[in-house]
Coordinates of C-alpha atoms and ligand atoms in Angstrom, one line a residue:
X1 CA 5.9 -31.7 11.6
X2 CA 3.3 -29.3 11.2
X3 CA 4.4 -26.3 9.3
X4 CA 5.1 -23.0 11.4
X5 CA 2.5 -20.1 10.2
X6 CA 4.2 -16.9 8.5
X7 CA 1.5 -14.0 9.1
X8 CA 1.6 -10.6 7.4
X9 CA -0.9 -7.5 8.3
X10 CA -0.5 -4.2 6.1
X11 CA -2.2 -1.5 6.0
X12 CA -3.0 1.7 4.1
X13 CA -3.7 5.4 5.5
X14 CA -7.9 5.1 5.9
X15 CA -8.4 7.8 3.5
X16 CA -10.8 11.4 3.9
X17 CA -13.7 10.3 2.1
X18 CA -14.7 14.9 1.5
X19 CA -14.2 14.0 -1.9
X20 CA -13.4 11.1 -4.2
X21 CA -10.2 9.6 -4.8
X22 CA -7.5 9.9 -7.1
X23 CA -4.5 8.3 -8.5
X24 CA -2.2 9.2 -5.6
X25 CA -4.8 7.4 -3.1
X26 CA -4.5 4.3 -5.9
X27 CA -0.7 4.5 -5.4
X28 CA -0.5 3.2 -1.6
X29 CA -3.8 0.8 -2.1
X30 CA -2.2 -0.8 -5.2
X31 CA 1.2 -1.2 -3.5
X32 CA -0.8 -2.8 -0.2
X33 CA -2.4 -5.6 -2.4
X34 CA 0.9 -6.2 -4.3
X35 CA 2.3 -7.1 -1.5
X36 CA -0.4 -8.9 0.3
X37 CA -0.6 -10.9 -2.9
X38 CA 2.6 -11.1 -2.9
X39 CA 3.2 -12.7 0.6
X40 CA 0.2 -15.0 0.1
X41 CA 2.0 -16.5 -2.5
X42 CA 4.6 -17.4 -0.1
X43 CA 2.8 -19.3 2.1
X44 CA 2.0 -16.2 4.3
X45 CA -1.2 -15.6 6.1
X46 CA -2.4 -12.2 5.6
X47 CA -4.8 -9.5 6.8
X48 CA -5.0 -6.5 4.7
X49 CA -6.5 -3.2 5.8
X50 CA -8.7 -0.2 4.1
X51 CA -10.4 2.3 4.9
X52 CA -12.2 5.6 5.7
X53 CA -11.3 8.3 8.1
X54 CA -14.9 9.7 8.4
X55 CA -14.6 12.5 11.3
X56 CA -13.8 16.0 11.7
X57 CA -14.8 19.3 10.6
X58 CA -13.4 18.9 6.7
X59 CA -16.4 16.5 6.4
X60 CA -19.2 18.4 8.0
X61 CA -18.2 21.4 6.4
X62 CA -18.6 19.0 2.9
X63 CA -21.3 17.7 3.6
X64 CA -23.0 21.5 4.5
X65 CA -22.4 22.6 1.1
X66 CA -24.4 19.7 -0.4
X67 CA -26.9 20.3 2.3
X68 CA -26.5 16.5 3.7
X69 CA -26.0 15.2 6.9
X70 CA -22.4 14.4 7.4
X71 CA -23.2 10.6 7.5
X72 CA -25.2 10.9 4.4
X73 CA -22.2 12.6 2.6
X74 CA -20.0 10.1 3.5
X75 CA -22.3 6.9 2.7
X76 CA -22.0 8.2 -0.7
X77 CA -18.6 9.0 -1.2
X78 CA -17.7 5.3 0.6
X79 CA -19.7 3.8 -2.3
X80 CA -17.2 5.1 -4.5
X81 CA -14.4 4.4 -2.8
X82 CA -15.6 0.9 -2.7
X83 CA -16.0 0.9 -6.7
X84 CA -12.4 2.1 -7.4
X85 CA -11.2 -0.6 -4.8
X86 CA -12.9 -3.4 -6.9
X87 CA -12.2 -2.2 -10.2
X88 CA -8.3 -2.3 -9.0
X89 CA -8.5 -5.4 -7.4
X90 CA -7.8 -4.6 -4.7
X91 CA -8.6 -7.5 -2.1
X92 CA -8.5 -6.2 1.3
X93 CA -10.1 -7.9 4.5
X94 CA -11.6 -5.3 6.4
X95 CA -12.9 -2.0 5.0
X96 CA -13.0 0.1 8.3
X97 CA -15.0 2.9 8.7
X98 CA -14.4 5.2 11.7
X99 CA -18.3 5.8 12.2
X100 CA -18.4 2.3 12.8
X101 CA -19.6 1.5 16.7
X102 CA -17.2 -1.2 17.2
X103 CA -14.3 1.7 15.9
X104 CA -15.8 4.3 18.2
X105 CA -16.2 2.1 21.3
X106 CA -12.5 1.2 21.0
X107 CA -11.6 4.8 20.8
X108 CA -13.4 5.8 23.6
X109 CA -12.4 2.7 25.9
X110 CA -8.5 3.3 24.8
X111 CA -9.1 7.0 25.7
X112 CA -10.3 6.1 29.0
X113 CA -7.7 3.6 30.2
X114 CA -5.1 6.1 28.9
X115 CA -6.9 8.8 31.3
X116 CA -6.8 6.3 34.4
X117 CA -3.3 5.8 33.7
X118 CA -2.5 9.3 33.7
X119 CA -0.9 9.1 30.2
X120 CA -3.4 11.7 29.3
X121 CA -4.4 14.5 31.1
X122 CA -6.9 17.3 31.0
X123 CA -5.5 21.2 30.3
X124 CA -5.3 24.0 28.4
X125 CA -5.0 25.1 24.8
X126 CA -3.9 28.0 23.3
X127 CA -2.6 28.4 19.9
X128 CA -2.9 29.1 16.2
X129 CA -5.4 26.7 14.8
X130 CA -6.2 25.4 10.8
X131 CA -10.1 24.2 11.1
X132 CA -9.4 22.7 7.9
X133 CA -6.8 20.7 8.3
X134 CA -7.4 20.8 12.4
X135 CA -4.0 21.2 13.4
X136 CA -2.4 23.9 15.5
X137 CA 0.9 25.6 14.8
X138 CA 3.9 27.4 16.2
X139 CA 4.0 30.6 15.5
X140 CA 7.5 30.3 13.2
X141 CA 5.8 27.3 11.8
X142 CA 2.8 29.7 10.8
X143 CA 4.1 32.4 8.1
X144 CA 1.4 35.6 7.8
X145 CA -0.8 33.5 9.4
X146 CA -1.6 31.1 6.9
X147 CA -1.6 26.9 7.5
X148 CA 1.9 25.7 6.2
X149 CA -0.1 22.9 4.6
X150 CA -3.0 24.3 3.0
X151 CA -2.4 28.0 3.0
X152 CA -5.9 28.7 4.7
X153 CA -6.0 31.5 7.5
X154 CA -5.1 30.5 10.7
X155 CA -7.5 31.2 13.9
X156 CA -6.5 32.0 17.4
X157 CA -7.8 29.2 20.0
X158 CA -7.8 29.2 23.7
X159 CA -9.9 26.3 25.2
X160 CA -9.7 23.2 27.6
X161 CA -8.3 20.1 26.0
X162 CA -7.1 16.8 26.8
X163 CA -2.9 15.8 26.4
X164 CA -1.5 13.2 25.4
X165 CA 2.1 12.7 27.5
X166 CA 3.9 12.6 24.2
X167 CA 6.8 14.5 25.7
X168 CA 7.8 12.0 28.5
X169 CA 8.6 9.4 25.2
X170 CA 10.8 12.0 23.5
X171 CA 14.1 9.9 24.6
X172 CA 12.3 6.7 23.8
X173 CA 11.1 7.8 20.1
X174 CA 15.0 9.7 19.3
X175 CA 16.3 6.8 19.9
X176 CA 13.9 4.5 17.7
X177 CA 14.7 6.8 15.7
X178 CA 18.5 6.9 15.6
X179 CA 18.9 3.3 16.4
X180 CA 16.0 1.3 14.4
X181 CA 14.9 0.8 11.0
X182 CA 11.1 0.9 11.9
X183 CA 10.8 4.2 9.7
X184 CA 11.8 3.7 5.5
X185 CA 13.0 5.3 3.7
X186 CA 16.1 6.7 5.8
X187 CA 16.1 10.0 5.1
X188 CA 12.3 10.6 6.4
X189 CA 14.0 9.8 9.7
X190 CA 16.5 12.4 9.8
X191 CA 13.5 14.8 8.2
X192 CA 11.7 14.1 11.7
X193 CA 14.9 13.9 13.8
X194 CA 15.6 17.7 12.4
X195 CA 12.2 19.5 12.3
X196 CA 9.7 17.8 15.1
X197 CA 12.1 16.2 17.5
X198 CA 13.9 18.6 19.5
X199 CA 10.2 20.8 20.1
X200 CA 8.0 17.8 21.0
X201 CA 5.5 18.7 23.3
X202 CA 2.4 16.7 24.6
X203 CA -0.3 16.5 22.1
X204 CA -3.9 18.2 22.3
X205 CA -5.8 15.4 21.3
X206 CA -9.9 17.1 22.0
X207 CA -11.2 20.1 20.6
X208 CA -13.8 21.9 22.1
X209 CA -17.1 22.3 19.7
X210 CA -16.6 20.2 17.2
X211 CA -19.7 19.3 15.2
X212 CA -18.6 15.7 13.6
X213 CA -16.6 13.0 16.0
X214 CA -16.5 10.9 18.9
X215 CA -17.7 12.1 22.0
X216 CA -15.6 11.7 25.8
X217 CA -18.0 9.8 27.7
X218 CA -17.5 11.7 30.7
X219 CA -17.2 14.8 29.1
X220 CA -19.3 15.3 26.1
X221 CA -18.7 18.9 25.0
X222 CA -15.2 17.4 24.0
X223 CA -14.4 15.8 20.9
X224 CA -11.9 13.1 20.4
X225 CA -8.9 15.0 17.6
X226 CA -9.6 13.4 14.2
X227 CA -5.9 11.9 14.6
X228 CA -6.0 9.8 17.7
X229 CA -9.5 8.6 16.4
X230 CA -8.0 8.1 12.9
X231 CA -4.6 6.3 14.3
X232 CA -6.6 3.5 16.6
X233 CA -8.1 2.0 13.7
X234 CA -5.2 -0.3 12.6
X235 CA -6.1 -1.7 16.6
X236 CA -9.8 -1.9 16.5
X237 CA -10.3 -3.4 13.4
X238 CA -9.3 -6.6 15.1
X239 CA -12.1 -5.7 17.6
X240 CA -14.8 -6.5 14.9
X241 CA -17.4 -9.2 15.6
X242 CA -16.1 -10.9 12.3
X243 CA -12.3 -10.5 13.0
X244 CA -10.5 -13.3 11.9
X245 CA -7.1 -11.9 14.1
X246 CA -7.0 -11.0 18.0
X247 CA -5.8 -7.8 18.5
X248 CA -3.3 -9.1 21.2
X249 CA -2.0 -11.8 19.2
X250 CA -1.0 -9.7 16.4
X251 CA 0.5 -6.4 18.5
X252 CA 1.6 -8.1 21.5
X253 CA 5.8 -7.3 21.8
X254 CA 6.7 -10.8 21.1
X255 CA 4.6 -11.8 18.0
X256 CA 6.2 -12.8 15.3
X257 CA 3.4 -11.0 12.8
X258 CA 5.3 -9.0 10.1
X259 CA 3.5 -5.2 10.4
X260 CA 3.7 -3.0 7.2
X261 CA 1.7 0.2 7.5
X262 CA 2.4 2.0 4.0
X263 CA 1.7 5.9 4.1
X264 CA 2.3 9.2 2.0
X265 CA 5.6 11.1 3.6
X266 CA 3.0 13.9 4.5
X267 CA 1.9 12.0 7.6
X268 CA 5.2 10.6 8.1
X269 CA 5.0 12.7 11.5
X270 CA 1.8 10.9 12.5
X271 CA 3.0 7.9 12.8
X272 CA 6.4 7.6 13.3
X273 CA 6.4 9.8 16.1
X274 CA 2.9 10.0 17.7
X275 CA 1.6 6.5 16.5
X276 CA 5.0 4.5 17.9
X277 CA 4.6 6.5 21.4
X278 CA 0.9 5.6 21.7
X279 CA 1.9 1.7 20.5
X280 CA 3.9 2.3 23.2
X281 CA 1.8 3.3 25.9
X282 CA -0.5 0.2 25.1
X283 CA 2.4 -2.1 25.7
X284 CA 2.2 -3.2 22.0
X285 CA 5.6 -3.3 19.4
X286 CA 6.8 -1.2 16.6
X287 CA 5.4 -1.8 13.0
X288 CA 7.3 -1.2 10.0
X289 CA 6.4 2.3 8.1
X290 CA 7.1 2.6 4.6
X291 CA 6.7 6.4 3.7
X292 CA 6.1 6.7 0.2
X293 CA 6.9 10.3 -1.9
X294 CA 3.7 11.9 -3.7
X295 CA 2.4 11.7 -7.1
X296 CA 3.0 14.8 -9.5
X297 CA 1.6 15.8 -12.5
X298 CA 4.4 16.9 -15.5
X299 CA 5.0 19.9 -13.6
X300 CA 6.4 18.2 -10.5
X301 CA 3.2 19.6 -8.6
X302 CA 1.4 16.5 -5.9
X303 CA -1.7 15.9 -7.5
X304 CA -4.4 17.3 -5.7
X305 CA -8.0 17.9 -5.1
X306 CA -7.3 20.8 -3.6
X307 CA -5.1 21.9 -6.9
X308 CA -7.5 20.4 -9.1
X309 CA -4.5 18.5 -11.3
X310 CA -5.5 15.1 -10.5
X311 CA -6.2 12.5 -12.7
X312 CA -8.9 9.9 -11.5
X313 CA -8.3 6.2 -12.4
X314 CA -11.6 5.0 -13.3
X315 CA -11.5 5.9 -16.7
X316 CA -7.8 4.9 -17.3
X317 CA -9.1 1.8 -15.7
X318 CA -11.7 1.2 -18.4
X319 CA -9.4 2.0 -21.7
X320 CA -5.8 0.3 -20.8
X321 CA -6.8 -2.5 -17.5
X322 CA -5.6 -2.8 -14.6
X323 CA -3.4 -4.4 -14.7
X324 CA -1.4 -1.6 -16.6
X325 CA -2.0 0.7 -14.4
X326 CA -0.8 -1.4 -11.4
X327 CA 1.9 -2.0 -13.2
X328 CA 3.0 1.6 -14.1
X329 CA 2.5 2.6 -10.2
X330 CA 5.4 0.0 -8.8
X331 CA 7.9 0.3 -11.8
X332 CA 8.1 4.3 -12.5
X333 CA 8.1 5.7 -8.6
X334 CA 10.8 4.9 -6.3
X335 CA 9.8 4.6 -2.8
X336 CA 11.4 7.5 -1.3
X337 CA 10.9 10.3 -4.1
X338 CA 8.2 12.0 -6.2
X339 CA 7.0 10.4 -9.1
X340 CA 5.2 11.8 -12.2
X341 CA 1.9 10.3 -13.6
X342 CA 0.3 11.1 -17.2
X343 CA -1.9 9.5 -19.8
X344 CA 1.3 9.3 -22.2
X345 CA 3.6 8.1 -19.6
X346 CA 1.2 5.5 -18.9
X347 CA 1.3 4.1 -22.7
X348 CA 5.0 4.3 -23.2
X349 CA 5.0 2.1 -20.3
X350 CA 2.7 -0.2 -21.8
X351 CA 3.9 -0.6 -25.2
X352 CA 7.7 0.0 -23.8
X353 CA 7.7 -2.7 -21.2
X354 CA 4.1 -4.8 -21.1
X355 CA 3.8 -5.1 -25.1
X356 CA 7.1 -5.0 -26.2
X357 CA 8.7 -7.5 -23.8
X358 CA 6.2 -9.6 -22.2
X359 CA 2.8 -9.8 -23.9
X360 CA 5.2 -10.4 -27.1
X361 CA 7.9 -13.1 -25.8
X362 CA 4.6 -15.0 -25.1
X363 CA 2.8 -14.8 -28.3
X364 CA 5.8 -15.3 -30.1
X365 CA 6.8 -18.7 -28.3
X366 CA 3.1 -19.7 -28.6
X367 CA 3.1 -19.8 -32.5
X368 CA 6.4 -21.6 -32.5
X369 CA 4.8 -24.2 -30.3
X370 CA 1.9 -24.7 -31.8
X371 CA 3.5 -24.3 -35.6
X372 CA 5.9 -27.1 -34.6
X373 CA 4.6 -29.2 -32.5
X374 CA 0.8 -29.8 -30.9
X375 CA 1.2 -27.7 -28.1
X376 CA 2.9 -30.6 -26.1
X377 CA 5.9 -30.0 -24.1
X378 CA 8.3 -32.4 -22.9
X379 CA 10.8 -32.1 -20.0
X380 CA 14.5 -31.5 -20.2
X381 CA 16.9 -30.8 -18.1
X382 CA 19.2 -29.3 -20.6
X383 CA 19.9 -25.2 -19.4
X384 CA 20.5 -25.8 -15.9
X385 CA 23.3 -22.8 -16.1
X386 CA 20.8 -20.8 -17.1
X387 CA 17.8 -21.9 -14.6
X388 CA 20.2 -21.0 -11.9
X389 CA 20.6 -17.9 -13.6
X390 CA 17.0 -17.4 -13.3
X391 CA 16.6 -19.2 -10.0
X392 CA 19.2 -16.2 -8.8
X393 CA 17.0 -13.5 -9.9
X394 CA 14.3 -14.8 -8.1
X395 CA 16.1 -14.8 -4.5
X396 CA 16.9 -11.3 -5.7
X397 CA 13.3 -10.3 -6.5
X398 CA 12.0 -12.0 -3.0
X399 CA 14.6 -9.9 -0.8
X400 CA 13.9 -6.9 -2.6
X401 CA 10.6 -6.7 -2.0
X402 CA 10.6 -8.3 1.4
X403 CA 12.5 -5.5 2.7
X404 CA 9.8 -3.7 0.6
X405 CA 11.9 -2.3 -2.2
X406 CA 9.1 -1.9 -4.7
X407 CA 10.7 0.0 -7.1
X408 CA 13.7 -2.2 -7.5
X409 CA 11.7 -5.6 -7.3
X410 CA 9.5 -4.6 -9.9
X411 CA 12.8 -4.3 -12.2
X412 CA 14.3 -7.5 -11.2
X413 CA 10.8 -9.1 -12.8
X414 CA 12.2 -6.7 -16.3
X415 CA 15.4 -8.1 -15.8
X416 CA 14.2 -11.3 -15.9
X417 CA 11.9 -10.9 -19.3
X418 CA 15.0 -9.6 -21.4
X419 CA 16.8 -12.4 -20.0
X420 CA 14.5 -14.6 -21.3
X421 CA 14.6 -12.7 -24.6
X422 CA 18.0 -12.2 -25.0
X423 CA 17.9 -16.3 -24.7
X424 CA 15.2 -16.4 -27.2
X425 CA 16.5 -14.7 -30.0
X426 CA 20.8 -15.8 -29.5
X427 CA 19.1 -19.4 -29.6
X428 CA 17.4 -18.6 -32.8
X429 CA 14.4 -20.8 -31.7
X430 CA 12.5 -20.8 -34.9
X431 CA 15.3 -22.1 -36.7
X432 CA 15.5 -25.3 -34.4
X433 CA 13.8 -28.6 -35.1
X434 CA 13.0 -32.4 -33.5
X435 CA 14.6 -32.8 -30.0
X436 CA 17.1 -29.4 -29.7
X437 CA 13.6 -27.5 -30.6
X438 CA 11.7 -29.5 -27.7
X439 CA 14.7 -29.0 -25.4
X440 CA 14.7 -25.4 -25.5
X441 CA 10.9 -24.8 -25.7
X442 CA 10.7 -26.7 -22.4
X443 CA 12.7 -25.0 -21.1
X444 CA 11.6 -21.1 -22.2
X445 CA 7.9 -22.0 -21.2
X446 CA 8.7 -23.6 -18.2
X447 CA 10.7 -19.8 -17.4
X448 CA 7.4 -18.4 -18.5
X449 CA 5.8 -19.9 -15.9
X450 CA 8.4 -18.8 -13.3
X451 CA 8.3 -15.5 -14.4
X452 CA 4.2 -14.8 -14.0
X453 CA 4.8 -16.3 -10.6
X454 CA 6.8 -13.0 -10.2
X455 CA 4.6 -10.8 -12.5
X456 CA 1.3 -12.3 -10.9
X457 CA 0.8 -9.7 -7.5
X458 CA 1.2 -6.9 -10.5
X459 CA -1.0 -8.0 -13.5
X460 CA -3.5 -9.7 -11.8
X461 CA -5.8 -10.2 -14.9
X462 CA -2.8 -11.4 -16.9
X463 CA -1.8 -13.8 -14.5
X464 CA -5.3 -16.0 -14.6
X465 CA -5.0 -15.9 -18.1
X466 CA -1.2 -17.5 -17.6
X467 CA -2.7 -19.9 -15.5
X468 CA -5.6 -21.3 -18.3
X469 CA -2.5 -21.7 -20.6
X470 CA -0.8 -23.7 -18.3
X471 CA -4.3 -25.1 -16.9
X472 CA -2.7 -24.4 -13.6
X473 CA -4.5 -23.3 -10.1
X474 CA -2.1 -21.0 -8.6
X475 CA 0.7 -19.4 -8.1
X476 CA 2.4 -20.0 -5.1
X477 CA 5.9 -20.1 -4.9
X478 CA 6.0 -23.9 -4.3
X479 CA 5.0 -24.0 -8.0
X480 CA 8.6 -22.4 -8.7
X481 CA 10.8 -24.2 -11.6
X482 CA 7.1 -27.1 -11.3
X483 CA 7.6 -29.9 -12.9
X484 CA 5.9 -29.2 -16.2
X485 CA 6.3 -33.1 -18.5
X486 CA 3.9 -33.4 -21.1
X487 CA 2.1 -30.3 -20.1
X488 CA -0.6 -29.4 -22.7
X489 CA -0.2 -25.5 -23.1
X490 CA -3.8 -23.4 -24.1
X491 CA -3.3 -20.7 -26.8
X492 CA -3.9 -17.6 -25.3
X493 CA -4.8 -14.0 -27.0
X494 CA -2.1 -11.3 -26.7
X495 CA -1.7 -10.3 -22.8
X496 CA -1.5 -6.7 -24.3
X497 CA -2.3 -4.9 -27.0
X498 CA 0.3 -2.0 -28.8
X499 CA -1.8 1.6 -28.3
X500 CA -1.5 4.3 -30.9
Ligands
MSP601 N1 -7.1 10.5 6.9 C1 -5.7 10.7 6.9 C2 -4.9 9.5 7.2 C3 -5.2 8.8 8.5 S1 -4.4 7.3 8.7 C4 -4.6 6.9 10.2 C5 -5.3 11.3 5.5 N2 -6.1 11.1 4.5 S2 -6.0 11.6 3.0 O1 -7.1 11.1 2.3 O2 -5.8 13.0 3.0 O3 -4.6 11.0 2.5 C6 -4.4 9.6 2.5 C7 -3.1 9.2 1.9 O4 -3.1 9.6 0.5 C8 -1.8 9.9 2.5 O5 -0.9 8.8 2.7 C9 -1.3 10.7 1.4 O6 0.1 10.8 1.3 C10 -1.9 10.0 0.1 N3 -1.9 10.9 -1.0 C11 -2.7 11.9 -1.3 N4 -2.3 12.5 -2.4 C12 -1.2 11.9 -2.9 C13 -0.4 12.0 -4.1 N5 -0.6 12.9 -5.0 N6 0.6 11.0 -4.2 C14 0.7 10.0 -3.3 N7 0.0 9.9 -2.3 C15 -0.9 10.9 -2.0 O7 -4.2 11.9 5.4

């Protein structure tokens, strides 16, 4: 029979390219490819999604200062962006770019059925209004003046506008709301249910002279609002010539394609409210949003371009890998809260956790092996208490993090190295010899196997080196507890090193 295919689509928010990243940017990216990794693994067909959210006037008004055209700016900046991606490893499918035509077309075609179906309509706006962040605000929401979000002064705008019908679903999205678990972590939900709920209104979605975005067709001195342009690309990038998904197929109400769209809680509101409802209007399902807290330097502060405390990963990237740093972003911030990043964190991690427990157990075991025997191993079948012990903690680790527990998966995988450990040293394995010595080293190397199976969406550089000591192609979990008779094991060099 054939086998049935599992699919899996995540995304990330496409990201403002007005400046470069930083490691808060990094923290949703790396958490999409873990997981995509992850799932392919398991047998799942995936599509992952990137990209850049290239409109509005926080660009132009960028690109002015360096005296660029606002597609010049942004062609350089996507370079960048591009860079860090790689460095990370991050393998998505589809870089999207909202200046793309095949992006823009969709958005204006979406538009326009939404206008003949009268789920927009045209009217008027008036209202207090933050060019830089191009959102209006209610008058309690706007203290003195000043944009609750970036503090900037606040202008008065009257003008014709398009609206969205948002307010006809305000039932519809309470009750999601209330009823379904589309929206994680919980208490985001009761955030919205509290603060945006009971005064939703239909949403403004054109401005009237803006100098960067998409153009109505039929009305060209309007401009499409950066959001409803922004939202649409996790449709139209299965609109591309090169797709290898149909759009229908993947958001049509009965598919069976798991959806994980991983945000920052700022733009929680974006889209579990108005993304859902305009899902909703195209007759397409509910994805799953995972609203992730911020990262903050020692003070607690969100790191921030705009606050200048960021900390850009390239150069972190170059002096302790990757792999450490993906590392450090699932296992020190739990999904829901804030989570602080530093230089010094970062190395107690890795000498704490990636020296200390892992690159060690393996080095250690290695000269055993190859001290006592010639790097053979032999099967046995002798610990099967404790392979079921270890078999457990796998289960454990795979519904953690398919209900997309990060946090708590990524210490399942610690668990599971002291475990092996703990075995290690009450065994007193360099005191064994002849069959009992072969017995247990089977057994311990075939667990370190099993356990970069779990590790190897994380450390991705670590993981190929696993794989040349075991001379092994992948790590899927069919591989789990593999058969590993008279495996010859490769010595490998230390996974990672102690730093000073
Ligand atoms: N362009 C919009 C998203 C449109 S998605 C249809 C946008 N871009 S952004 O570049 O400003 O932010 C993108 C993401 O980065 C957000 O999810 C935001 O939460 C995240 N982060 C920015 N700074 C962050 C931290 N310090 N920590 C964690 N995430 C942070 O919003």
């Amino acid at each position: 029979m054939k086998k049935k295919i599992k699919q899996f689509y995540v995304t990330t928010p496409i990201y403002y390219p007005n400046n470069n990243l930083h490691i808060g940017h990094a923290y949703t990216t790396v958490l999409a490819d873990i997981i995509n990794r992850y799932k392919k693994n398991d047998n799942y067909e995936t599509y992952f999604l990137t990209g850049s959210d290239e409109h509005g006037e926080k660009i132009y008004l960028s690109a002015k200062k360096e005296n660029k055209s606002p597609k010049e700016f942004v062609d350089k900046i996507i370079i960048n962006f591009k860079n860090l991606w790689s460095l990370l490893g991050i393998e998505y499918d589809h870089f999207i770019r909202t200046t793309d035509e095949t992006h823009i077309n969709f958005v204006q075609e979406s538009f326009n059925k939404l206008l003949e179906e009268k789920k927009i309509y045209k009217g008027k706006y008036s209202g207090l209004y933050c060019v830089y962040d191009e959102e209006f605000f209610t008058k309690t929401q706007a203290k003195n003046n000043k944009c609750p979000n970036c503090n900037r002064e606040l202008i008065y705008l009257e003008e014709d506008t398009y609206f969205l019908k948002i307010s006809e679903y305000k039932d519809w999205i309470k009750n999601k709301l209330e009823t379904n678990d589309f929206l994680k972590p919980k208490s985001r939900r009761n955030e919205l249910l509290k603060n945006f709920i009971p005064e939703l209104k239909d949403l403004s979605i054109t401005r009237e002279n803006i100098h960067w975005g998409i153009n109505l067709k039929n009305d060209e001195k309007q401009t499409i609002y950066v959001w409803f342009d922004a939202l649409n690309n996790y449709l139209s990038t299965f609109k591309y010539k090169n797709s290898k998904w149909k759009i229908d197929d993947i958001w049509n109400k009965k598919s069976n394609v798991e959806i994980l769209q991983i945000i920052g809680k700022e733009i929680t509101r974006f889209h579990a409210i108005y993304w859902p409802i305009i899902l909703k209007m195209y007759g397409y399902k509910l994805p799953q949003i995972l609203s992730h807290g911020w990262i903050v330097d020692l003070d607690g502060k969100k790191m921030s371009k705009s606050m200048n405390n960021f900390i850009q990963p390239e150069k972190l990237i170059k002096k302790y890998g990757r792999d450490a740093i993906r590392f450090f972003l699932i296992n020190n911030i739990s999904i829901g809260e804030d989570g602080k990043f530093s230089e010094e964190l970062l190395k107690k991690n890795i000498n704490g956790i990636l020296v200390n427990k892992y690159s060690n157990l393996i080095n250690r075991m290695l000269s055993i092996l190859f001290k006592k025997t010639n790097g053979i191993i032999f099967k046995s079948e002798k610990f099967k208490k404790e392979e079921n012990e270890f078999d457990n903690l796998k289960d454990e680790f795979k519904e953690k993090l398919n209900s997309y527990s990060f946090f708590e998966s990524s210490k399942l995988i610690i668990n599971f190295t002291d475990k092996l450990n703990i075995f290690i040293d009450k065994n007193e394995i360099w005191n064994l010899k002849n069959k009992d010595l072969e017995e247990h080293l089977y057994f311990i190397f075939k667990e370190i196997w099993n356990l970069s199976i779990l590790f190897s969406p994380i450390l991705i550089d670590s993981s190929k080196k696993i794989l040349e000591m075991f001379q092994e192609e992948n790590h899927n979990f069919d591989n789990w507890n593999k058969n590993l008779d008279n495996k010859k094991i490769i010595k490998i060099d230390f996974l990672f090193k102690k730093i000073d």
